[in-house]
Amino acid sequence: MDEFENRVSRLIALALEEDIGDGDITTNAVISTGDLLTGRVFAKQDGRIAGLKIVDMLYAQFFKDISIVFKCKDGERVKNGQKILEISGPGRVLLSTERLVLNILQRMSGIATKTNTFVEKITGTKAVILDTRKTAPGLRLLDKMAVRLGGGTNHRMGLFDSYLIKENHIEGAGGLAEAVRRVRASNAAGRSVEVEVRTIPELQEALAVQVDMILLDNMSRETMKKAVELTAGRVPLEASGNVTLENVREVAETGVDFISVGALTHSVQALDLSLIIERT
């Protein structure tokens, strides 16, 4: 089992403990041990499906007597009424895991659907849609997986895999150049270094110290265009702050390389799915 599977397994175990605890008292009272049931998940709206791999891991690792057949693939576009998957096996297991299965699929599919909408909005530009760390605590691995399935790109997974020197770091260090100097002094692993800037003078300072990437924080479209012209391709530029579906195309057309969108994961609208149970 690789690190991804290990982390997902821990997450699923916590979710099962949270929801089932020492037993699903309603299901155990109503459904007999030997009862076999079949469940079918349907889409109730159009969107992008995500989370099938996680559902597969749930049953493969924790309930091996369940049979599951997927009717589509992760990342696929689905239509209202389309069958997503079919599961069959002990009724107690199906009913006890019903909510967890739907929670996984609905949240991840909602993220994938929103991400894909942003990606399609900037078709024809060079910009790439990035996610952020604005994820539900404990669910970042799944949230960011859903972004990828929607056609977006993950920024950093956490505070450990690349440097991002932000406004408060710069203030704490006494200046942008000093913050970069301190980072480079500790960067034995050679991780990438990105700096957040808010103005053209700050951009010029960041260019002077030759960082790997520059984040343009809450800049107007005109200022972004000036930043792109001034940078002239020397350093990749990331636009961030108040990006919406209504303005993302305008942001992309300034010429920036990346656009980070916190709303992909911090304001999730679940894709509407339904799980129907029948006796086998």
Coordinates of C-alpha atoms in Angstrom, one line a residue:
M1 CA 0.0 0.0 0.0
D2 CA 1.5 3.4 -1.1
E3 CA 1.4 6.6 0.9
F4 CA -1.7 7.9 -0.8
E5 CA -3.6 4.7 0.0
N6 CA -2.4 4.7 3.6
R7 CA -3.6 8.3 4.1
V8 CA -7.0 7.6 2.4
S9 CA -7.4 4.4 4.5
R10 CA -6.8 6.4 7.7
L11 CA -9.3 9.0 6.5
I12 CA -12.0 6.4 5.7
A13 CA -11.4 4.7 9.1
L14 CA -12.0 8.0 10.9
A15 CA -15.1 8.6 8.8
L16 CA -16.5 5.2 9.6
E17 CA -15.8 5.6 13.3
E18 CA -17.4 9.1 13.3
D19 CA -20.6 7.9 11.6
I20 CA -21.1 4.2 12.7
G21 CA -19.3 4.3 16.1
D22 CA -20.0 1.0 17.8
G23 CA -22.9 0.1 15.5
D24 CA -25.7 1.4 13.2
I25 CA -28.5 0.7 15.7
T26 CA -31.4 1.4 13.2
T27 CA -30.0 -0.8 10.4
N28 CA -29.1 -3.6 12.8
A29 CA -32.6 -3.6 14.2
V30 CA -34.4 -3.6 10.8
I31 CA -32.1 -5.6 8.5
S32 CA -31.2 -9.2 9.3
T33 CA -27.6 -10.5 9.1
G34 CA -28.2 -12.6 6.0
D35 CA -30.3 -10.0 4.0
L36 CA -28.7 -9.1 0.6
L37 CA -29.4 -5.8 -1.0
T38 CA -28.4 -3.9 -4.1
G39 CA -27.7 -0.2 -4.2
R40 CA -27.6 2.1 -7.3
V41 CA -26.1 5.6 -7.3
F42 CA -27.7 8.0 -9.9
A43 CA -26.8 11.6 -10.9
K44 CA -29.6 14.1 -10.3
Q45 CA -27.9 16.8 -12.2
D46 CA -25.2 17.2 -14.9
G47 CA -21.6 17.5 -13.7
R48 CA -18.2 15.8 -13.4
I49 CA -18.0 12.7 -11.3
A50 CA -15.2 12.3 -8.8
G51 CA -14.5 10.0 -5.9
L52 CA -15.1 6.5 -7.4
K53 CA -11.5 5.4 -6.6
I54 CA -12.2 6.4 -2.9
V55 CA -15.4 4.4 -2.8
D56 CA -13.6 1.4 -4.3
M57 CA -11.0 1.7 -1.6
L58 CA -13.7 1.9 1.1
Y59 CA -15.2 -1.4 0.2
A60 CA -12.0 -3.2 -0.9
Q61 CA -10.3 -2.5 2.4
F62 CA -13.1 -2.5 4.9
F63 CA -16.0 -4.6 3.5
K64 CA -14.6 -7.2 1.1
D65 CA -17.9 -9.0 0.8
I66 CA -19.3 -6.1 -1.3
S67 CA -19.5 -6.3 -5.1
I68 CA -19.2 -3.0 -6.9
V69 CA -19.6 -2.2 -10.6
F70 CA -18.8 1.3 -11.9
K71 CA -20.8 2.7 -14.8
C72 CA -18.5 5.6 -15.5
K73 CA -14.9 6.7 -14.7
D74 CA -13.5 9.4 -12.4
G75 CA -13.4 12.7 -14.1
E76 CA -16.1 11.8 -16.6
R77 CA -19.0 14.2 -17.4
V78 CA -22.3 12.7 -16.3
K79 CA -25.9 13.6 -17.1
N80 CA -28.9 14.0 -14.9
G81 CA -30.4 10.5 -14.4
Q82 CA -27.2 8.6 -15.4
K83 CA -26.3 5.6 -13.3
I84 CA -22.9 6.0 -11.6
L85 CA -22.4 2.7 -9.9
E86 CA -24.0 -0.4 -8.6
I87 CA -23.2 -2.2 -5.3
S88 CA -24.5 -5.4 -3.9
G89 CA -23.9 -7.5 -0.8
P90 CA -24.9 -7.6 2.9
G91 CA -27.7 -5.2 3.5
R92 CA -26.3 -4.0 6.8
V93 CA -23.1 -2.9 5.1
L94 CA -24.9 -1.1 2.3
L95 CA -27.2 0.9 4.6
S96 CA -24.5 1.7 7.1
T97 CA -22.1 3.0 4.4
E98 CA -24.8 4.8 2.3
R99 CA -24.2 8.3 3.7
L100 CA -20.4 8.0 3.7
V101 CA -20.4 6.9 0.0
L102 CA -22.7 9.8 -0.9
N103 CA -20.7 12.3 1.1
I104 CA -17.5 11.3 -0.7
L105 CA -19.0 11.3 -4.1
Q106 CA -21.1 14.4 -3.7
R107 CA -18.3 16.6 -2.3
M108 CA -15.6 15.5 -4.6
S109 CA -17.9 15.6 -7.7
G110 CA -19.0 19.2 -6.7
I111 CA -15.4 20.3 -6.5
A112 CA -14.5 18.6 -9.9
T113 CA -17.6 20.1 -11.5
K114 CA -16.8 23.7 -10.3
T115 CA -13.1 23.3 -11.3
N116 CA -14.0 22.1 -14.8
T117 CA -16.3 25.1 -15.2
F118 CA -13.4 27.4 -14.4
V119 CA -11.1 25.5 -16.7
E120 CA -13.6 25.8 -19.6
K121 CA -14.0 29.5 -19.0
I122 CA -10.3 30.2 -19.8
T123 CA -10.0 27.8 -22.8
G124 CA -7.7 29.3 -25.4
T125 CA -5.6 31.2 -23.0
K126 CA -2.3 29.9 -21.5
A127 CA -3.4 30.2 -17.9
V128 CA -3.8 27.2 -15.7
I129 CA -6.3 27.0 -12.8
L130 CA -4.8 26.2 -9.4
D131 CA -6.3 25.3 -6.1
T132 CA -5.3 26.6 -2.7
R133 CA -5.0 25.3 0.9
K134 CA -8.5 26.5 1.6
T135 CA -9.8 23.0 2.1
A136 CA -11.9 21.2 4.7
P137 CA -9.5 20.2 7.6
G138 CA -8.6 16.5 7.1
L139 CA -10.0 16.3 3.6
R140 CA -7.3 18.1 1.6
L141 CA -6.1 14.9 -0.1
L142 CA -9.6 14.2 -1.5
D143 CA -10.3 17.9 -2.2
K144 CA -7.2 18.3 -4.3
M145 CA -7.7 15.0 -6.0
A146 CA -11.1 16.2 -7.1
V147 CA -9.5 19.4 -8.5
R148 CA -7.3 17.3 -10.7
L149 CA -10.2 15.2 -11.9
G150 CA -11.9 18.5 -12.8
G151 CA -9.0 19.5 -15.0
G152 CA -7.3 21.9 -12.5
T153 CA -3.8 21.7 -11.1
N154 CA -2.7 21.4 -7.5
H155 CA -0.7 24.2 -6.0
R156 CA 1.2 23.0 -2.9
M157 CA -0.3 20.3 -0.7
G158 CA 0.7 21.9 2.5
L159 CA 3.3 24.2 4.1
F160 CA 6.0 21.6 3.6
D161 CA 6.5 21.1 -0.1
S162 CA 7.3 24.6 -1.4
Y163 CA 8.0 28.1 -0.1
L164 CA 5.4 30.8 -0.4
I165 CA 6.5 34.0 1.1
K166 CA 3.4 36.1 1.9
E167 CA 2.7 39.6 3.2
N168 CA 3.0 38.6 6.8
H169 CA 6.3 36.7 6.3
I170 CA 7.7 39.8 4.6
E171 CA 6.6 42.0 7.4
G172 CA 8.0 39.7 10.0
A173 CA 11.3 39.4 8.3
G174 CA 11.6 43.2 7.8
G175 CA 11.4 43.2 4.0
L176 CA 11.0 41.1 0.9
A177 CA 14.7 40.7 0.1
E178 CA 15.5 39.6 3.7
A179 CA 12.6 37.1 3.7
V180 CA 14.0 35.6 0.5
R181 CA 17.5 35.5 1.9
R182 CA 16.4 33.6 4.9
V183 CA 14.4 31.1 2.9
R184 CA 17.4 30.5 0.6
A185 CA 19.6 30.0 3.7
S186 CA 17.3 27.2 4.9
N187 CA 16.5 25.7 1.5
A188 CA 18.9 22.8 1.4
A189 CA 16.4 20.6 -0.5
G190 CA 16.1 23.1 -3.3
R191 CA 12.4 23.6 -3.1
S192 CA 10.7 26.3 -5.3
V193 CA 10.4 29.8 -3.8
E194 CA 7.3 31.9 -4.6
V195 CA 6.8 35.5 -3.3
E196 CA 3.5 37.4 -3.0
V197 CA 3.4 41.0 -4.2
R198 CA 0.7 43.6 -4.2
T199 CA 2.2 46.5 -6.2
I200 CA 4.5 47.1 -9.1
P201 CA 7.4 48.2 -6.9
E202 CA 7.1 45.0 -4.9
L203 CA 7.1 43.0 -8.2
Q204 CA 10.3 44.8 -9.2
E205 CA 11.9 43.9 -5.9
A206 CA 10.8 40.2 -6.4
L207 CA 12.2 40.2 -9.9
A208 CA 15.5 41.6 -8.6
V209 CA 16.0 38.7 -6.2
Q210 CA 15.1 36.1 -8.9
V211 CA 12.5 33.9 -7.2
D212 CA 10.9 30.9 -9.0
M213 CA 7.4 32.3 -9.1
I214 CA 5.5 35.5 -8.2
L215 CA 2.0 35.7 -6.8
L216 CA 0.1 38.9 -7.8
D217 CA -2.2 39.4 -4.9
N218 CA -5.5 41.2 -5.5
M219 CA -4.2 43.4 -8.3
S220 CA -6.5 45.2 -10.7
R221 CA -6.6 43.9 -14.3
E222 CA -4.6 46.9 -15.5
T223 CA -1.9 46.4 -12.9
M224 CA -1.8 42.7 -13.8
K225 CA -1.2 43.6 -17.4
K226 CA 1.6 45.9 -16.4
A227 CA 3.1 43.1 -14.3
V228 CA 3.0 40.7 -17.2
E229 CA 4.7 43.3 -19.5
L230 CA 7.3 44.1 -16.9
T231 CA 8.1 40.5 -16.2
A232 CA 8.3 39.6 -19.9
G233 CA 8.2 35.9 -19.2
R234 CA 11.2 35.8 -16.9
V235 CA 9.2 34.3 -14.0
P236 CA 5.8 32.6 -14.0
L237 CA 3.1 34.8 -12.6
E238 CA 0.1 33.6 -10.5
A239 CA -3.0 35.8 -10.1
S240 CA -4.8 35.4 -6.8
G241 CA -7.7 37.1 -5.0
N242 CA -11.4 37.6 -5.7
V243 CA -11.4 35.4 -8.8
T244 CA -14.9 34.4 -9.9
L245 CA -16.5 32.7 -12.8
E246 CA -17.6 36.1 -14.0
N247 CA -14.1 37.6 -14.1
V248 CA -11.7 34.6 -14.5
R249 CA -11.6 35.0 -18.3
E250 CA -10.5 38.7 -17.9
V251 CA -7.8 37.6 -15.5
A252 CA -6.5 34.9 -17.9
E253 CA -6.4 37.4 -20.8
T254 CA -4.0 39.6 -18.9
G255 CA -1.3 37.0 -19.7
V256 CA -0.7 35.5 -16.3
D257 CA 0.5 31.9 -16.2
F258 CA -1.6 30.6 -13.3
I259 CA -4.8 31.6 -11.6
S260 CA -5.5 30.3 -8.0
V261 CA -9.1 30.0 -7.0
G262 CA -9.9 29.4 -3.3
A263 CA -13.6 28.9 -4.1
L264 CA -12.9 25.5 -5.7
T265 CA -12.6 24.0 -2.3
H266 CA -13.7 26.5 0.4
S267 CA -17.3 27.0 -0.9
V268 CA -18.2 23.6 -2.2
Q269 CA -21.6 22.9 -3.6
A270 CA -22.2 19.2 -3.7
L271 CA -23.2 17.5 -6.9
D272 CA -26.7 16.1 -6.3
L273 CA -26.6 12.3 -6.3
S274 CA -29.0 9.6 -5.0
L275 CA -28.5 6.1 -3.8
I276 CA -31.5 3.8 -4.2
I277 CA -31.5 0.5 -2.3
E278 CA -33.4 -2.6 -3.4
R279 CA -33.7 -6.2 -2.2
T280 CA -31.6 -8.6 -4.2

